[in-house]
PDB file of C-alpha atoms and ligand atoms in Angstrom:
ATOM      1  CA  UNK A 849       0.000   0.000   0.000  1.00  0.00           C
ATOM      2  CA  UNK A 850       1.480   3.328  -1.054  1.00  0.00           C
ATOM      3  CA  UNK A 851       1.131   6.480   1.122  1.00  0.00           C
ATOM      4  CA  UNK A 852       0.888  10.032  -0.217  1.00  0.00           C
ATOM      5  CA  UNK A 853       4.668  10.290  -0.460  1.00  0.00           C
ATOM      6  CA  UNK A 854       4.766   7.260  -2.720  1.00  0.00           C
ATOM      7  CA  UNK A 855       6.602   5.084  -0.220  1.00  0.00           C
ATOM      8  CA  UNK A 856       5.580   1.600   0.789  1.00  0.00           C
ATOM      9  CA  UNK A 857       3.835   1.527   4.188  1.00  0.00           C
ATOM     10  CA  UNK A 858       4.378  -2.130   4.879  1.00  0.00           C
ATOM     11  CA  UNK A 859       5.374  -5.084   2.712  1.00  0.00           C
ATOM     12  CA  UNK A 860       2.951  -7.422   4.504  1.00  0.00           C
ATOM     13  CA  UNK A 861       0.040  -5.080   3.816  1.00  0.00           C
ATOM     14  CA  UNK A 862       1.029  -4.917   0.148  1.00  0.00           C
ATOM     15  CA  UNK A 863       1.362  -8.691   0.034  1.00  0.00           C
ATOM     16  CA  UNK A 864      -2.115  -9.311   1.430  1.00  0.00           C
ATOM     17  CA  UNK A 865      -3.627  -6.757  -0.970  1.00  0.00           C
ATOM     18  CA  UNK A 866      -1.867  -8.453  -3.882  1.00  0.00           C
ATOM     19  CA  UNK A 867      -3.110 -11.890  -2.828  1.00  0.00           C
ATOM     20  CA  UNK A 868      -6.703 -10.682  -2.356  1.00  0.00           C
ATOM     21  CA  UNK A 869      -6.720  -8.997  -5.752  1.00  0.00           C
ATOM     22  CA  UNK A 870      -6.147 -12.421  -7.357  1.00  0.00           C
ATOM     23  CA  UNK A 871      -9.664 -13.476  -6.297  1.00  0.00           C
ATOM     24  CA  UNK A 872     -12.423 -13.264  -8.929  1.00  0.00           C
ATOM     25  CA  UNK A 873     -14.364 -10.000  -8.850  1.00  0.00           C
ATOM     26  CA  UNK A 874     -11.866  -8.324  -6.508  1.00  0.00           C
ATOM     27  CA  UNK A 875     -10.197  -5.275  -8.042  1.00  0.00           C
ATOM     28  CA  UNK A 876      -7.294  -3.324  -6.440  1.00  0.00           C
ATOM     29  CA  UNK A 877      -9.650  -0.928  -4.594  1.00  0.00           C
ATOM     30  CA  UNK A 878     -11.708  -3.724  -3.044  1.00  0.00           C
ATOM     31  CA  UNK A 879      -8.522  -5.609  -2.182  1.00  0.00           C
ATOM     32  CA  UNK A 880      -7.281  -2.561  -0.247  1.00  0.00           C
ATOM     33  CA  UNK A 881     -10.594  -2.189   1.539  1.00  0.00           C
ATOM     34  CA  UNK A 882     -10.601  -5.865   2.512  1.00  0.00           C
ATOM     35  CA  UNK A 883      -7.013  -5.578   3.742  1.00  0.00           C
ATOM     36  CA  UNK A 884      -7.943  -2.695   6.088  1.00  0.00           C
ATOM     37  CA  UNK A 885     -11.010  -4.631   7.200  1.00  0.00           C
ATOM     38  CA  UNK A 886      -8.807  -7.622   8.085  1.00  0.00           C
ATOM     39  CA  UNK A 887      -6.337  -5.370   9.944  1.00  0.00           C
ATOM     40  CA  UNK A 888      -9.186  -4.110  12.137  1.00  0.00           C
ATOM     41  CA  UNK A 889     -10.808  -7.530  12.539  1.00  0.00           C
ATOM     42  CA  UNK A 890     -10.427  -9.345  15.902  1.00  0.00           C
ATOM     43  CA  UNK A 891      -7.367 -11.571  15.722  1.00  0.00           C
ATOM     44  CA  UNK A 892      -9.243 -14.856  16.304  1.00  0.00           C
ATOM     45  CA  UNK A 893     -11.655 -14.154  13.429  1.00  0.00           C
ATOM     46  CA  UNK A 894      -8.858 -13.317  11.023  1.00  0.00           C
ATOM     47  CA  UNK A 895      -6.904 -16.412  12.053  1.00  0.00           C
ATOM     48  CA  UNK A 896     -10.025 -18.579  11.665  1.00  0.00           C
ATOM     49  CA  UNK A 897     -10.237 -17.351   8.061  1.00  0.00           C
ATOM     50  CA  UNK A 898      -6.606 -18.179   7.355  1.00  0.00           C
ATOM     51  CA  UNK A 899      -7.004 -21.612   9.016  1.00  0.00           C
ATOM     52  CA  UNK A 900     -10.112 -22.326   6.906  1.00  0.00           C
ATOM     53  CA  UNK A 901      -8.180 -21.495   3.724  1.00  0.00           C
ATOM     54  CA  UNK A 902      -5.301 -23.719   4.845  1.00  0.00           C
ATOM     55  CA  UNK A 903      -7.708 -26.571   5.663  1.00  0.00           C
ATOM     56  CA  UNK A 904      -9.391 -26.596   2.241  1.00  0.00           C
ATOM     57  CA  UNK A 905      -6.005 -26.673   0.544  1.00  0.00           C
ATOM     58  CA  UNK A 906      -4.889 -29.581   2.739  1.00  0.00           C
ATOM     59  CA  UNK A 907      -8.088 -31.626   2.793  1.00  0.00           C
ATOM     60  CA  UNK A 908     -10.064 -30.978  -0.372  1.00  0.00           C
ATOM     61  CA  UNK A 909      -9.171 -32.911  -3.476  1.00  0.00           C
ATOM     62  CA  UNK A 910     -10.902 -33.718  -6.705  1.00  0.00           C
ATOM     63  CA  UNK A 911     -12.574 -37.128  -7.091  1.00  0.00           C
ATOM     64  CA  UNK A 912     -10.415 -39.304  -9.339  1.00  0.00           C
ATOM     65  CA  UNK A 913     -13.531 -40.426 -11.252  1.00  0.00           C
ATOM     66  CA  UNK A 914     -15.870 -37.415 -11.569  1.00  0.00           C
ATOM     67  CA  UNK A 915     -13.558 -34.515 -10.517  1.00  0.00           C
ATOM     68  CA  UNK A 916     -16.080 -33.188  -8.005  1.00  0.00           C
ATOM     69  CA  UNK A 917     -14.640 -31.841  -4.765  1.00  0.00           C
ATOM     70  CA  UNK A 918     -14.243 -34.404  -1.999  1.00  0.00           C
ATOM     71  CA  UNK A 919     -12.107 -35.276   1.009  1.00  0.00           C
ATOM     72  CA  UNK A 920     -11.681 -38.843  -0.281  1.00  0.00           C
ATOM     73  CA  UNK A 921      -9.935 -40.322  -3.287  1.00  0.00           C
ATOM     74  CA  UNK A 922     -13.371 -41.220  -4.693  1.00  0.00           C
ATOM     75  CA  UNK A 923     -16.346 -39.028  -3.754  1.00  0.00           C
ATOM     76  CA  UNK A 924     -19.475 -40.198  -1.891  1.00  0.00           C
ATOM     77  CA  UNK A 925     -21.559 -40.097  -5.080  1.00  0.00           C
ATOM     78  CA  UNK A 926     -19.215 -42.229  -7.186  1.00  0.00           C
ATOM     79  CA  UNK A 927     -18.768 -44.735  -4.363  1.00  0.00           C
ATOM     80  CA  UNK A 928     -22.480 -44.950  -3.483  1.00  0.00           C
ATOM     81  CA  UNK A 929     -23.935 -48.291  -4.716  1.00  0.00           C
ATOM     82  CA  UNK A 930     -27.486 -46.933  -4.652  1.00  0.00           C
ATOM     83  CA  UNK A 931     -26.645 -44.289  -7.276  1.00  0.00           C
ATOM     84  CA  UNK A 932     -27.177 -45.273 -10.910  1.00  0.00           C
ATOM     85  CA  UNK A 933     -23.584 -45.349 -12.186  1.00  0.00           C
ATOM     86  CA  UNK A 934     -24.770 -45.759 -15.787  1.00  0.00           C
ATOM     87  CA  UNK A 935     -26.209 -42.245 -15.981  1.00  0.00           C
ATOM     88  CA  UNK A 936     -23.672 -39.448 -16.037  1.00  0.00           C
ATOM     89  CA  UNK A 937     -24.678 -35.809 -15.803  1.00  0.00           C
ATOM     90  CA  UNK A 938     -21.935 -33.554 -17.190  1.00  0.00           C
ATOM     91  CA  UNK A 939     -21.658 -30.144 -15.502  1.00  0.00           C
ATOM     92  CA  UNK A 940     -19.284 -27.203 -15.552  1.00  0.00           C
ATOM     93  CA  UNK A 941     -18.551 -26.702 -11.844  1.00  0.00           C
ATOM     94  CA  UNK A 942     -18.851 -28.425  -8.447  1.00  0.00           C
ATOM     95  CA  UNK A 943     -21.482 -25.776  -7.561  1.00  0.00           C
ATOM     96  CA  UNK A 944     -23.697 -27.220 -10.308  1.00  0.00           C
ATOM     97  CA  UNK A 945     -23.515 -30.648  -8.653  1.00  0.00           C
ATOM     98  CA  UNK A 946     -24.705 -29.086  -5.389  1.00  0.00           C
ATOM     99  CA  UNK A 947     -27.561 -27.279  -7.162  1.00  0.00           C
ATOM    100  CA  UNK A 948     -28.704 -30.472  -8.925  1.00  0.00           C
ATOM    101  CA  UNK A 949     -28.375 -32.563  -5.752  1.00  0.00           C
ATOM    102  CA  UNK A 950     -30.648 -30.124  -3.914  1.00  0.00           C
ATOM    103  CA  UNK A 951     -33.455 -30.965  -6.367  1.00  0.00           C
ATOM    104  CA  UNK A 952     -33.268 -34.678  -5.368  1.00  0.00           C
ATOM    105  CA  UNK A 953     -34.547 -35.553  -8.849  1.00  0.00           C
ATOM    106  CA  UNK A 954     -31.402 -37.180 -10.200  1.00  0.00           C
ATOM    107  CA  UNK A 955     -30.095 -40.520  -8.993  1.00  0.00           C
ATOM    108  CA  UNK A 956     -27.167 -40.905 -11.364  1.00  0.00           C
ATOM    109  CA  UNK A 957     -23.602 -39.658 -11.061  1.00  0.00           C
ATOM    110  CA  UNK A 958     -21.738 -36.619 -12.361  1.00  0.00           C
ATOM    111  CA  UNK A 959     -18.721 -35.549 -14.335  1.00  0.00           C
ATOM    112  CA  UNK A 960     -17.372 -32.067 -13.590  1.00  0.00           C
ATOM    113  CA  UNK A 961     -15.386 -30.671 -16.513  1.00  0.00           C
ATOM    114  CA  UNK A 962     -14.282 -27.532 -14.610  1.00  0.00           C
ATOM    115  CA  UNK A 963     -15.212 -24.796 -17.061  1.00  0.00           C
ATOM    116  CA  UNK A 964     -16.299 -24.402 -20.676  1.00  0.00           C
ATOM    117  CA  UNK A 965     -14.541 -24.144 -23.986  1.00  0.00           C
ATOM    118  CA  UNK A 966     -13.853 -20.442 -24.416  1.00  0.00           C
ATOM    119  CA  UNK A 967     -11.482 -19.408 -27.219  1.00  0.00           C
ATOM    120  CA  UNK A 968     -11.719 -15.760 -26.108  1.00  0.00           C
ATOM    121  CA  UNK A 969     -10.282 -16.687 -22.712  1.00  0.00           C
ATOM    122  CA  UNK A 970      -7.789 -19.117 -24.193  1.00  0.00           C
ATOM    123  CA  UNK A 971      -9.579 -22.185 -22.802  1.00  0.00           C
ATOM    124  CA  UNK A 972      -9.587 -25.180 -25.107  1.00  0.00           C
ATOM    125  CA  UNK A 973     -10.962 -28.718 -24.619  1.00  0.00           C
ATOM    126  CA  UNK A 974      -7.541 -29.905 -23.389  1.00  0.00           C
ATOM    127  CA  UNK A 975      -7.827 -27.519 -20.409  1.00  0.00           C
ATOM    128  CA  UNK A 976     -11.040 -29.229 -19.274  1.00  0.00           C
ATOM    129  CA  UNK A 977     -11.789 -32.701 -17.889  1.00  0.00           C
ATOM    130  CA  UNK A 978     -13.215 -33.869 -21.205  1.00  0.00           C
ATOM    131  CA  UNK A 979     -10.633 -36.523 -22.064  1.00  0.00           C
ATOM    132  CA  UNK A 980     -11.355 -38.356 -18.811  1.00  0.00           C
ATOM    133  CA  UNK A 981     -15.066 -38.220 -19.637  1.00  0.00           C
ATOM    134  CA  UNK A 982     -14.461 -39.847 -23.016  1.00  0.00           C
ATOM    135  CA  UNK A 983     -12.345 -42.519 -21.302  1.00  0.00           C
ATOM    136  CA  UNK A 984     -15.077 -43.069 -18.731  1.00  0.00           C
ATOM    137  CA  UNK A 985     -17.873 -43.534 -21.273  1.00  0.00           C
ATOM    138  CA  UNK A 986     -15.637 -45.765 -23.392  1.00  0.00           C
ATOM    139  CA  UNK A 987     -14.633 -48.071 -20.547  1.00  0.00           C
ATOM    140  CA  UNK A 988     -17.894 -48.263 -18.604  1.00  0.00           C
ATOM    141  CA  UNK A 989     -21.300 -49.173 -19.931  1.00  0.00           C
ATOM    142  CA  UNK A 990     -23.104 -45.866 -19.886  1.00  0.00           C
ATOM    143  CA  UNK A 991     -26.796 -45.729 -20.724  1.00  0.00           C
ATOM    144  CA  UNK A 992     -27.279 -42.005 -20.689  1.00  0.00           C
ATOM    145  CA  UNK A 993     -25.141 -38.922 -20.832  1.00  0.00           C
ATOM    146  CA  UNK A 994     -26.886 -35.720 -19.738  1.00  0.00           C
ATOM    147  CA  UNK A 995     -25.185 -32.554 -20.933  1.00  0.00           C
ATOM    148  CA  UNK A 996     -26.158 -29.942 -18.352  1.00  0.00           C
ATOM    149  CA  UNK A 997     -23.988 -26.987 -19.290  1.00  0.00           C
ATOM    150  CA  UNK A 998     -25.186 -23.462 -18.626  1.00  0.00           C
ATOM    151  CA  UNK A 999     -27.597 -22.237 -21.338  1.00  0.00           C
ATOM    152  CA  UNK A1000     -25.311 -19.719 -23.036  1.00  0.00           C
ATOM    153  CA  UNK A1001     -23.101 -19.688 -26.153  1.00  0.00           C
ATOM    154  CA  UNK A1002     -20.032 -21.202 -24.537  1.00  0.00           C
ATOM    155  CA  UNK A1003     -22.108 -23.825 -22.754  1.00  0.00           C
ATOM    156  CA  UNK A1004     -23.826 -24.740 -26.032  1.00  0.00           C
ATOM    157  CA  UNK A1005     -20.521 -24.988 -27.904  1.00  0.00           C
ATOM    158  CA  UNK A1006     -19.080 -27.186 -25.174  1.00  0.00           C
ATOM    159  CA  UNK A1007     -22.151 -29.468 -25.208  1.00  0.00           C
ATOM    160  CA  UNK A1008     -21.876 -29.764 -28.979  1.00  0.00           C
ATOM    161  CA  UNK A1009     -18.194 -30.638 -28.733  1.00  0.00           C
ATOM    162  CA  UNK A1010     -18.844 -33.395 -26.172  1.00  0.00           C
ATOM    163  CA  UNK A1011     -21.846 -34.649 -28.144  1.00  0.00           C
ATOM    164  CA  UNK A1012     -19.744 -35.029 -31.289  1.00  0.00           C
ATOM    165  CA  UNK A1013     -17.140 -37.063 -29.424  1.00  0.00           C
ATOM    166  CA  UNK A1014     -19.558 -39.348 -27.615  1.00  0.00           C
ATOM    167  CA  UNK A1015     -22.547 -39.866 -29.907  1.00  0.00           C
ATOM    168  CA  UNK A1016     -21.008 -43.038 -31.377  1.00  0.00           C
ATOM    169  CA  UNK A1017     -20.269 -44.469 -27.936  1.00  0.00           C
ATOM    170  CA  UNK A1018     -23.348 -43.616 -25.850  1.00  0.00           C
ATOM    171  CA  UNK A1019     -26.827 -44.652 -26.971  1.00  0.00           C
ATOM    172  CA  UNK A1020     -28.684 -41.814 -25.307  1.00  0.00           C
ATOM    173  CA  UNK A1021     -27.474 -38.243 -24.973  1.00  0.00           C
ATOM    174  CA  UNK A1022     -29.885 -35.769 -23.453  1.00  0.00           C
ATOM    175  CA  UNK A1023     -29.961 -32.271 -22.041  1.00  0.00           C
ATOM    176  CA  UNK A1024     -32.205 -30.515 -19.545  1.00  0.00           C
ATOM    177  CA  UNK A1025     -35.469 -29.191 -20.972  1.00  0.00           C
ATOM    178  CA  UNK A1026     -35.594 -25.576 -22.010  1.00  0.00           C
ATOM    179  CA  UNK A1027     -37.055 -23.408 -19.324  1.00  0.00           C
ATOM    180  CA  UNK A1028     -33.830 -22.688 -17.572  1.00  0.00           C
ATOM    181  CA  UNK A1029     -33.389 -18.929 -17.696  1.00  0.00           C
ATOM    182  CA  UNK A1030     -31.425 -18.258 -20.915  1.00  0.00           C
ATOM    183  CA  UNK A1031     -27.949 -17.001 -20.194  1.00  0.00           C
ATOM    184  CA  UNK A1032     -28.447 -17.806 -16.518  1.00  0.00           C
ATOM    185  CA  UNK A1033     -26.238 -20.065 -14.499  1.00  0.00           C
ATOM    186  CA  UNK A1034     -27.456 -23.469 -13.435  1.00  0.00           C
ATOM    187  CA  UNK A1035     -26.352 -22.834  -9.869  1.00  0.00           C
ATOM    188  CA  UNK A1036     -28.712 -19.844  -9.566  1.00  0.00           C
ATOM    189  CA  UNK A1037     -31.821 -21.600 -10.910  1.00  0.00           C
ATOM    190  CA  UNK A1038     -34.382 -22.379  -8.241  1.00  0.00           C
ATOM    191  CA  UNK A1039     -34.928 -25.992  -7.256  1.00  0.00           C
ATOM    192  CA  UNK A1040     -38.350 -26.387  -8.913  1.00  0.00           C
ATOM    193  CA  UNK A1041     -37.160 -24.971 -12.244  1.00  0.00           C
ATOM    194  CA  UNK A1042     -34.064 -27.138 -12.141  1.00  0.00           C
ATOM    195  CA  UNK A1043     -35.996 -30.219 -11.126  1.00  0.00           C
ATOM    196  CA  UNK A1044     -38.507 -29.755 -13.991  1.00  0.00           C
ATOM    197  CA  UNK A1045     -35.703 -29.105 -16.500  1.00  0.00           C
ATOM    198  CA  UNK A1046     -34.016 -32.314 -15.424  1.00  0.00           C
ATOM    199  CA  UNK A1047     -37.140 -34.474 -15.365  1.00  0.00           C
ATOM    200  CA  UNK A1048     -38.209 -33.184 -18.787  1.00  0.00           C
ATOM    201  CA  UNK A1049     -34.803 -33.713 -20.364  1.00  0.00           C
ATOM    202  CA  UNK A1050     -34.771 -34.196 -24.111  1.00  0.00           C
ATOM    203  CA  UNK A1051     -32.667 -36.094 -26.590  1.00  0.00           C
ATOM    204  CA  UNK A1052     -29.798 -33.974 -27.848  1.00  0.00           C
TER     205      UNK A1052
HETATM  206 ZN1  LIG B2044     -16.841 -38.734  -7.896  1.00  0.00          ZN
END
């Protein structure tokens, strides 16, 4: 943080501001404000925050099958025998899994690709967990693949890409019914809308 004379007040303050500004949606101004907020915060609260960050980095991993977040090598959904392992719902983010699980209308499993194909942002298929999806549908007997990307251009393009690579391997490829708010994110859709979209899914 620079004072009016242009000198650095404290390297640790600057360091925290720099780290905070790496978070999505946090610009330099907000990062400074958050830094001052943390300086004034009671010590135990601030330390609880830093401990929580440390704990997620130490404990949280990605499931080796579906890439959802988990504390185990294989997540509870992939290792649950009462889930239909032959139906895979492909989603962009772990938050989408949580949103779909809240509806309680899907008893299959998931595959989290961690993003969408986005040439503008330099993200190609090789940056996503698509290859492991292809391997999964090739090696296991999959009855249905549900492509539940967000209903926007990038989501559509990503669905199309996956469809083209899997349509010869999987008999049934579907996607949630229209009715999801166009351009909206899956994770923000309410449970009833999401549940209806999923139950009324249509062949791709
Ligand atoms: Zn899993």
